[in-house]
mmCIF file of C-alpha atoms in Angstrom:
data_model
loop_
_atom_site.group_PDB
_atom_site.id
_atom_site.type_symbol
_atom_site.label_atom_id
_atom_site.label_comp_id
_atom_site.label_asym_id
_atom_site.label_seq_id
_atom_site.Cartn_x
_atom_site.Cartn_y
_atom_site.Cartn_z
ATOM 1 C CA UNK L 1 15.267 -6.114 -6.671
ATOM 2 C CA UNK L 2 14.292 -8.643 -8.656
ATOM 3 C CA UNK L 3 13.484 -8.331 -12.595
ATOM 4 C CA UNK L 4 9.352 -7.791 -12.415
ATOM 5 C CA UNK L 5 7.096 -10.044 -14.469
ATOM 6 C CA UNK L 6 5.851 -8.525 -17.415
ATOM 7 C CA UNK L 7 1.684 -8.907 -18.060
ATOM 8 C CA UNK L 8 0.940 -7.968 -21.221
ATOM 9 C CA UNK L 9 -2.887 -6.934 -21.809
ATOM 10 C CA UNK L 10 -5.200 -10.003 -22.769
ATOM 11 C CA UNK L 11 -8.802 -8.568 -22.459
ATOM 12 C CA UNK L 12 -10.431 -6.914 -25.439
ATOM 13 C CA UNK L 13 -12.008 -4.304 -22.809
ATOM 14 C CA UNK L 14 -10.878 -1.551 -22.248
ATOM 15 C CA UNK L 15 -11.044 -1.316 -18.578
ATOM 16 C CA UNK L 16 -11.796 -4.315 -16.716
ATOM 17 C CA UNK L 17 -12.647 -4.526 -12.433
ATOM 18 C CA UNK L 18 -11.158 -6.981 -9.785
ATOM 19 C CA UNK L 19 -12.273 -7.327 -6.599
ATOM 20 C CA UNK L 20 -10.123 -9.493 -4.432
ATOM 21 C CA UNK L 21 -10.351 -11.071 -0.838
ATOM 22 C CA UNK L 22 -7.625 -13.734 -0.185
ATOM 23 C CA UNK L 23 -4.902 -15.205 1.429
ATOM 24 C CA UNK L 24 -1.858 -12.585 2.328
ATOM 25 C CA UNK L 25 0.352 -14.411 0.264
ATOM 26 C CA UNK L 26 -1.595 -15.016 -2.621
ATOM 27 C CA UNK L 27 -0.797 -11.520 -4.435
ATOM 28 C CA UNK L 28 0.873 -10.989 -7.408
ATOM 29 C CA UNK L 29 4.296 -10.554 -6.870
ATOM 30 C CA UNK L 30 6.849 -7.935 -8.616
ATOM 31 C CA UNK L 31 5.016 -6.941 -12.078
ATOM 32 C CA UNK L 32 4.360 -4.608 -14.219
ATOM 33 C CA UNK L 33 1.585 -4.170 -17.330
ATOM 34 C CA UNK L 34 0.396 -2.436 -20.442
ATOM 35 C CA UNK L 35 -2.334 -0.875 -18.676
ATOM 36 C CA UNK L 36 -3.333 2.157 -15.940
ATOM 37 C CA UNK L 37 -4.105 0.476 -12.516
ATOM 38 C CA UNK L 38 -6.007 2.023 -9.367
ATOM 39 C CA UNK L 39 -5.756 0.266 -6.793
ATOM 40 C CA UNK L 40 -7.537 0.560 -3.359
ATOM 41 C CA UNK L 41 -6.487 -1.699 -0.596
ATOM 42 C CA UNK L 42 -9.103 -2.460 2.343
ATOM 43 C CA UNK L 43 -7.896 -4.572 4.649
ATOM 44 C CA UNK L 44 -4.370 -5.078 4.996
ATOM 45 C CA UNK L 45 -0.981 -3.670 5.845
ATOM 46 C CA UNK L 46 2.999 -4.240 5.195
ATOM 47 C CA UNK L 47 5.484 -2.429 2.281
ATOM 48 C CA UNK L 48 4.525 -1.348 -1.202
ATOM 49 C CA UNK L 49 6.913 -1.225 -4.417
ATOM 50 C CA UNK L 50 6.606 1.278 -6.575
ATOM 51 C CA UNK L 51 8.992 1.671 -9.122
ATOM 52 C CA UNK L 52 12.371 2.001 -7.164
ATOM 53 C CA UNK L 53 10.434 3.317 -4.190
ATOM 54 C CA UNK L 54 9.741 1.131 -1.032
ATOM 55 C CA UNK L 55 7.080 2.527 1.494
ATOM 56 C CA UNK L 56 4.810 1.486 4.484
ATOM 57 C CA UNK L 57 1.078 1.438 3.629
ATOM 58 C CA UNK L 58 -1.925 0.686 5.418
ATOM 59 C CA UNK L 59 -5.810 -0.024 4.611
ATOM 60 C CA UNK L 60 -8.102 2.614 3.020
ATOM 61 C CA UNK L 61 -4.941 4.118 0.453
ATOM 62 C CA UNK L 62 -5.585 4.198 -3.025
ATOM 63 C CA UNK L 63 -2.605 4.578 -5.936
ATOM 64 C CA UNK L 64 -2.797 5.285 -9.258
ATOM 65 C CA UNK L 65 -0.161 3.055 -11.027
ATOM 66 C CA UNK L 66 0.693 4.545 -14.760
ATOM 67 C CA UNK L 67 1.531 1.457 -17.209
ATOM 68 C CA UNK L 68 4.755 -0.264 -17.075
ATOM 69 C CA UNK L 69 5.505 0.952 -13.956
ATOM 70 C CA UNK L 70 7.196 -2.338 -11.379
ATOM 71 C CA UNK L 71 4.795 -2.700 -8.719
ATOM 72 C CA UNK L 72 3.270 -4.875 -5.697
ATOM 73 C CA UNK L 73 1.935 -5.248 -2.496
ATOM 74 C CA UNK L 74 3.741 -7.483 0.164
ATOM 75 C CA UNK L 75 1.114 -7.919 2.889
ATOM 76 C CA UNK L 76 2.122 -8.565 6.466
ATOM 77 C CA UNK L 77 0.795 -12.299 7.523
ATOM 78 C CA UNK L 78 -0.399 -10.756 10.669
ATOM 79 C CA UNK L 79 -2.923 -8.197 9.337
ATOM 80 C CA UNK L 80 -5.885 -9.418 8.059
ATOM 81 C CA UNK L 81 -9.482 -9.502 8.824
ATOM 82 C CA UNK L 82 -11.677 -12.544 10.646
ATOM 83 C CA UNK L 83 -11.401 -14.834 7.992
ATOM 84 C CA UNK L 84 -7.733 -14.459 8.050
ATOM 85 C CA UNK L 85 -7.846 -12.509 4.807
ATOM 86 C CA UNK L 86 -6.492 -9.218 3.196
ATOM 87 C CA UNK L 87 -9.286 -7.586 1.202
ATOM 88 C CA UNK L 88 -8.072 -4.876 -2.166
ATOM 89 C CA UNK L 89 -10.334 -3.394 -5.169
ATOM 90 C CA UNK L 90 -7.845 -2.590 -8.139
ATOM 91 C CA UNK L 91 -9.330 -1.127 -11.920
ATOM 92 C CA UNK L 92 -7.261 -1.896 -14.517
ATOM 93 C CA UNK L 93 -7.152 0.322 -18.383
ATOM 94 C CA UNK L 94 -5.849 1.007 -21.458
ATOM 95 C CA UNK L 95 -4.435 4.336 -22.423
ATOM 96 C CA UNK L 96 -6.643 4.238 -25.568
ATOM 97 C CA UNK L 97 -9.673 4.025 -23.017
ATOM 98 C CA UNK L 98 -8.691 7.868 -22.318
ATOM 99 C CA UNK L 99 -8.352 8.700 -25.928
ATOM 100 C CA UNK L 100 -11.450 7.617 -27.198
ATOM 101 C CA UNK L 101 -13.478 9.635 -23.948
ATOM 102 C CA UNK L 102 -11.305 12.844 -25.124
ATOM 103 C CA UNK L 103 -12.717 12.116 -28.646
ATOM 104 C CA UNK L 104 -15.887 11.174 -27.848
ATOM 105 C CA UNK L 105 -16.512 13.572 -25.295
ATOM 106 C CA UNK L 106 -14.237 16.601 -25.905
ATOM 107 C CA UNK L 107 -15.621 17.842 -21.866
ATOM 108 C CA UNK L 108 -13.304 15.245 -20.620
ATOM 109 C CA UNK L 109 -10.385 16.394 -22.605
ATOM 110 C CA UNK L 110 -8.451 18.948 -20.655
ATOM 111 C CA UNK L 111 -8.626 16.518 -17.344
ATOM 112 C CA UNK L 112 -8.245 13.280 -19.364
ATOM 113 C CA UNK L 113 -5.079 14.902 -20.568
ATOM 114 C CA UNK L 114 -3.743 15.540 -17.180
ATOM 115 C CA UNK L 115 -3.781 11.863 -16.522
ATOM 116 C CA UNK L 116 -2.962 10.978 -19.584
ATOM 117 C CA UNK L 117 0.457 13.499 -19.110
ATOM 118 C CA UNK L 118 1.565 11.536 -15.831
ATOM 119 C CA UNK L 119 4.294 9.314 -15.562
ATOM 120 C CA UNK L 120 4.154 9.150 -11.348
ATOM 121 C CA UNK L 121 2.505 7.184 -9.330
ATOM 122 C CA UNK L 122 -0.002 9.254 -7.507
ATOM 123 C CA UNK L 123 -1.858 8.619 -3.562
ATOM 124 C CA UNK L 124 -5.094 10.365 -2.858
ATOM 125 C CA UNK L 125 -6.253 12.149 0.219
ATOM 126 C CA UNK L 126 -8.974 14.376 1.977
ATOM 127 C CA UNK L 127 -12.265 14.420 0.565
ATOM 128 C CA UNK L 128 -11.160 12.405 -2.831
ATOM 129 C CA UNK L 129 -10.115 9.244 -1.196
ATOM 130 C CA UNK L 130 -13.398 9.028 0.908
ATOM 131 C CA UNK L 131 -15.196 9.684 -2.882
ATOM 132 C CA UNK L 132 -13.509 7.330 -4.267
ATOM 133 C CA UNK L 133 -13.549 4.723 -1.680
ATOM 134 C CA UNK L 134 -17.207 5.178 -1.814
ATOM 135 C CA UNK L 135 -17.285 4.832 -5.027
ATOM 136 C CA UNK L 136 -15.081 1.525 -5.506
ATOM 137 C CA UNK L 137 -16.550 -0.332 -2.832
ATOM 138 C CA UNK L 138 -20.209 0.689 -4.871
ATOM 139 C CA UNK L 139 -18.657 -0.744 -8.163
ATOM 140 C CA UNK L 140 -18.573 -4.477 -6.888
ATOM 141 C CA UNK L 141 -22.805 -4.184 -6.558
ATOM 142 C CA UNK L 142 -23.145 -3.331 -10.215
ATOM 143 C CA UNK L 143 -23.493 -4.857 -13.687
ATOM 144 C CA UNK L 144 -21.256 -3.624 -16.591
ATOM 145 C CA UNK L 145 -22.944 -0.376 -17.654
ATOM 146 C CA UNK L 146 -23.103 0.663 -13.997
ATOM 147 C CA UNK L 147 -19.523 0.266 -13.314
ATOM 148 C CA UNK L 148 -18.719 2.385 -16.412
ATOM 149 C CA UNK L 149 -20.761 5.113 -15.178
ATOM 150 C CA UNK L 150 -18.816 4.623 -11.932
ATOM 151 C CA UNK L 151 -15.783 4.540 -13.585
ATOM 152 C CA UNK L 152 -16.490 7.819 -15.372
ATOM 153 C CA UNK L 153 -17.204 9.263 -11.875
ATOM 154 C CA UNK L 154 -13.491 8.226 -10.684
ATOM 155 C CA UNK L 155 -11.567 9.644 -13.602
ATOM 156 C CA UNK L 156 -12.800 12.915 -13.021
ATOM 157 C CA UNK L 157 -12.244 12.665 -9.577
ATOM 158 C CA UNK L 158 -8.763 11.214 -10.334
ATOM 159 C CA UNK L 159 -8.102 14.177 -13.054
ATOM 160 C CA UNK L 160 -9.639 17.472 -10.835
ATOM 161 C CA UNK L 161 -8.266 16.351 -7.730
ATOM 162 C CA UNK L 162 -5.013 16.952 -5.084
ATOM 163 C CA UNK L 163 -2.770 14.242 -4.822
ATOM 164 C CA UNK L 164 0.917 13.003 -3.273
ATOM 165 C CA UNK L 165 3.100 12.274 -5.576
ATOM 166 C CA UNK L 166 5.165 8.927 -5.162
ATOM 167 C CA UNK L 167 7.388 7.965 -7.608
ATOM 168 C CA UNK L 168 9.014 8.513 -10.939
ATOM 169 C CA UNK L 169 10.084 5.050 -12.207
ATOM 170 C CA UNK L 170 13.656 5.163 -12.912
ATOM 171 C CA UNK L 171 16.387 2.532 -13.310
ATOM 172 C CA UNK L 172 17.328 0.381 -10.705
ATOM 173 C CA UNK L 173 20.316 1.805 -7.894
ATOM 174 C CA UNK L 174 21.993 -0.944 -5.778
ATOM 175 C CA UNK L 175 20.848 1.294 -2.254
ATOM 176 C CA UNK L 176 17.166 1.345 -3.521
ATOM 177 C CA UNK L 177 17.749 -2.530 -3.614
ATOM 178 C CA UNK L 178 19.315 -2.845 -0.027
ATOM 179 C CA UNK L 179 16.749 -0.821 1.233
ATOM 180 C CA UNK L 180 14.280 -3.084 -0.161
ATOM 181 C CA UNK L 181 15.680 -6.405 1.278
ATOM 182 C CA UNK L 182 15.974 -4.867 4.578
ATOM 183 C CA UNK L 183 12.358 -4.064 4.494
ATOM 184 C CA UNK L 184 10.728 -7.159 3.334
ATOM 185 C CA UNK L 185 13.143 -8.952 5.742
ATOM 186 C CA UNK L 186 11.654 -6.632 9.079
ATOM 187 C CA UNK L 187 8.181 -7.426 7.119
ATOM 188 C CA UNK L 188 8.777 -10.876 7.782
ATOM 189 C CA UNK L 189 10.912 -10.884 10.835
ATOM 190 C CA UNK L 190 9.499 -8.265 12.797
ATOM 191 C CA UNK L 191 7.586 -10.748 15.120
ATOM 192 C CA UNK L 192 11.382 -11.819 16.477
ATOM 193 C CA UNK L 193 14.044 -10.284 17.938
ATOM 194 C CA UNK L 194 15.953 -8.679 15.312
ATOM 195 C CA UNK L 195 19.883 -7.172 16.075
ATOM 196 C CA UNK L 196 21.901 -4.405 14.033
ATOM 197 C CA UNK L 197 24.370 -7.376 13.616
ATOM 198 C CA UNK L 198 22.062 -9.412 11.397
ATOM 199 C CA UNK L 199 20.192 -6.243 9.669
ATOM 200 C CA UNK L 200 23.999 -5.281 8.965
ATOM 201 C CA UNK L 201 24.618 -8.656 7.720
ATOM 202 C CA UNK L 202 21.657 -8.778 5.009
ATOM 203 C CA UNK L 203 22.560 -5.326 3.713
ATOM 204 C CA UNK L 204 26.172 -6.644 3.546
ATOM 205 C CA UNK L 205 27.945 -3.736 5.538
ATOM 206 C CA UNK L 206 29.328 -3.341 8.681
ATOM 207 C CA UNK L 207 27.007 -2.259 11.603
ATOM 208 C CA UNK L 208 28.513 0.950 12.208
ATOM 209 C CA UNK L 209 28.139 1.540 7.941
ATOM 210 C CA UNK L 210 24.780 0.425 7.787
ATOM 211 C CA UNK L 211 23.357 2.812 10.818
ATOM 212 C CA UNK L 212 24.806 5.416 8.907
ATOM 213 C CA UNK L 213 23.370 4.527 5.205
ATOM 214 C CA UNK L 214 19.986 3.693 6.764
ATOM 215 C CA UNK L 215 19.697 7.080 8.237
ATOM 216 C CA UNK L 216 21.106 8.576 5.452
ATOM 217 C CA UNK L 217 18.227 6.688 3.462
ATOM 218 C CA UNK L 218 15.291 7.199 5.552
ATOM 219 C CA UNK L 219 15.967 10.080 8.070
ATOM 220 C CA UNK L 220 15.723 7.815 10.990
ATOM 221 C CA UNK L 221 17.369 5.070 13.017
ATOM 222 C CA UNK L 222 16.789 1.558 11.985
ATOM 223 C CA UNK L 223 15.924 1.027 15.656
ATOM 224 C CA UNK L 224 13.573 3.682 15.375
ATOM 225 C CA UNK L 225 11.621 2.326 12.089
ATOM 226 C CA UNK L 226 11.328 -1.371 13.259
ATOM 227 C CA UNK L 227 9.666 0.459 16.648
ATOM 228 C CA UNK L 228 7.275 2.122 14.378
ATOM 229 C CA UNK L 229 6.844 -0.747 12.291
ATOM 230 C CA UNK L 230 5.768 -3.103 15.145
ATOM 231 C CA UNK L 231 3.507 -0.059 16.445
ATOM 232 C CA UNK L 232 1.810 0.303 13.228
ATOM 233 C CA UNK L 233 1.152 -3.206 13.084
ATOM 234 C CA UNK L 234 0.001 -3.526 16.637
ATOM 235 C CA UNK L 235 -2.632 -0.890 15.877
ATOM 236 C CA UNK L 236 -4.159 -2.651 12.613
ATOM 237 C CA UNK L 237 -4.367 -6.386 14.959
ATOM 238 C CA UNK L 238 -6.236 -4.335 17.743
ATOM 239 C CA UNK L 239 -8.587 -2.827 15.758
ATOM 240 C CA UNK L 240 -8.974 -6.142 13.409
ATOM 241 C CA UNK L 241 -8.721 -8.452 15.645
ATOM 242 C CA UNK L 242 -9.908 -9.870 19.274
ATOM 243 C CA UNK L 243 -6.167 -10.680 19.933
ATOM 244 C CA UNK L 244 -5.562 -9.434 24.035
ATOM 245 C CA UNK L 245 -3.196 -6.714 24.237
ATOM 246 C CA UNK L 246 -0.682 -9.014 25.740
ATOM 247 C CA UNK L 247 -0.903 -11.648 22.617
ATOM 248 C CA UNK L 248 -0.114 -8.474 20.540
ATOM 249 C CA UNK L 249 2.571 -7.552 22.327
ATOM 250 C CA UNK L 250 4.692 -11.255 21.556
ATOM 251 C CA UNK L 251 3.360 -11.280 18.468
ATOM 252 C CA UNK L 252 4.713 -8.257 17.265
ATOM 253 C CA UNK L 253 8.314 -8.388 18.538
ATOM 254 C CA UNK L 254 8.266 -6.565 21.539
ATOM 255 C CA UNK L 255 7.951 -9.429 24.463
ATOM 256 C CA UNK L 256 7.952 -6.925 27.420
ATOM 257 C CA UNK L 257 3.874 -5.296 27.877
ATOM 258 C CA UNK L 258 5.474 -2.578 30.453
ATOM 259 C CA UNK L 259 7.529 -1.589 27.628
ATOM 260 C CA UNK L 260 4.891 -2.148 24.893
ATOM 261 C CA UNK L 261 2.357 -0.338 26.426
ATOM 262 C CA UNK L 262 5.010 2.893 26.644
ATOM 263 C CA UNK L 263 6.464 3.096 23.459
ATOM 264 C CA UNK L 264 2.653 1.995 22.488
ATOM 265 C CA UNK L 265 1.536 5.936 24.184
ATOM 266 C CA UNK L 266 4.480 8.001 23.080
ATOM 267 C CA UNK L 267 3.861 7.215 19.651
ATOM 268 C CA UNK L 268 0.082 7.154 19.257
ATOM 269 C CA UNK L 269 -0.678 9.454 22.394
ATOM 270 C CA UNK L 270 -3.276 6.498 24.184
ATOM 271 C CA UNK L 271 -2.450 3.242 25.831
ATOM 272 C CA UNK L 272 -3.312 -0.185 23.320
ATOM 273 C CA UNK L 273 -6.726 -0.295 25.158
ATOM 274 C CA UNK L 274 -7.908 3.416 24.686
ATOM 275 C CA UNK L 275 -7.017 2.964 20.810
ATOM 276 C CA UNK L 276 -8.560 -0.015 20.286
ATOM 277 C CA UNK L 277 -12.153 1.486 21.900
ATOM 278 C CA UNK L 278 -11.447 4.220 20.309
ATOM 279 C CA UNK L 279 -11.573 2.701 16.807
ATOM 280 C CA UNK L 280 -14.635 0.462 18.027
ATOM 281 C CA UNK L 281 -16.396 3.915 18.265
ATOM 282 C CA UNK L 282 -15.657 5.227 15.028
ATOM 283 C CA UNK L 283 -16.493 2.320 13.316
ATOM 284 C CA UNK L 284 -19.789 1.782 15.087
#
């Protein structure tokens, strides 16, 4: 992995807002900062960082990143929305920001301290990622003095809520870096035909050694993962895009629509075309 670019804090406030809509590849890269970050992706897909963990993600999730934590989003070229764009909302502040509520207000002290207390990296889910989705997406409509009353809103949802744990940052281990390189490599070479031979090769073991160590690492084949992979990322172009179900099919590494469409309704129980209508349903 490499060593993550340090960003000291440079603003005098003590939370600041960032809405972004841009380019795949114009995110920050490895990094890691003095302050808290939320961050809310909502349109995009590929492989987060976090720490020494390396994980699928997908639009709508929303992490809570404590400081000095390595981080980043690599976004897959082929997910985007119809201006060819990935889309993310991401809060950024200080520690002392949470101090001064708890002395301030001494009502926000016992959940203040709970965030305040955690060192992981933390998903929402259920009910508190639709509030807070709502309320992130409101924030980019409002002045200053709004967006701190919205901001209030999302600690306490952040502090009283359920949440996944991700990740305890801990020092690097050379298999959390293999792992890494093999998935940024199926990130970006997914839309080919990719052998065990080469995946072998960039993990720098022999086939039979690496089918074993990725299993070990993950709990399924690799064979199985880059299947999954390609289905995922099927699913985000037809719901984001007006790409045929054919055009999806090559351009996601699979080059054979019987077999697409197959694999396509074991894993996600319809065929390409009843998901896709589907989604265009739910979202009208």
């Amino acid at each position: 992995m490499k060593k993550p670019k340090y960003y000291p804090s440079q603003s005098s406030e003590t939370f600041s807002f960032d809405h972004v809509h841009t380019e795949f590849d114009k995110q920050v890269p490895l990094h890691q900062q003095e302050t808290w970050e939320l961050a809310y992706i909502i349109t995009g897909s590929g492989i987060r960082t976090i720490g020494n963990v390396v994980e699928n993600f997908s639009e709508g999730e929303i992490i809570l990143i404590p400081p000095d934590v390595p981080h980043c989003w690599s976004f897959d070229k082929n997910i985007h929305d119809r201006e060819g764009k990935i889309e993310n909302i991401c809060i950024f502040f200080k520690s002392k920001f949470l101090s001064d509520l708890e002395n301030f207000y001494p009502e926000f002290g016992k959940n203040l301290r709970k965030i305040e207390e955690n060192k992981n990296a933390l998903s929402f889910h259920g009910e508190t990622l639709k509030k807070l989705q709502k309320l992130l997406k409101l924030m980019s409509s409002q002045n200053g003095i709004e967006r701190l009353s919205s901001f209030l809103l999302i600690l306490n949802q952040v502090s009283s809520s359920e949440s996944t744990n991700i990740v305890a940052y801990f020092k690097e281990k050379k298999n959390e870096d293999k792992l890494h390189e093999i998935y940024m490599f199926v990130l970006n070479q997914s839309h080919r035909a990719i052998t065990l031979d080469e995946v072998a090769q960039i993990a720098g073991m022999p086939k039979s050694t690496f089918c074993l160590f990725f299993k070990k690492m993950t709990g399924k084949s690799f064979v199985t993962y880059l299947i999954e992979f390609r289905i995922e990322s099927s699913c985000q172009m037809l719901i984001k895009t007006q790409m045929s179900v054919s055009e999806i099919c090559i351009t996601t590494g699979f080059n054979d629509i019987p077999y697409f469409n197959r694999i396509f309704k074991k894993i996600k129980e319809k065929t390409p075309t009843e998901y896709r209508k589907t989604h265009l349903l739910i979202d009208n």
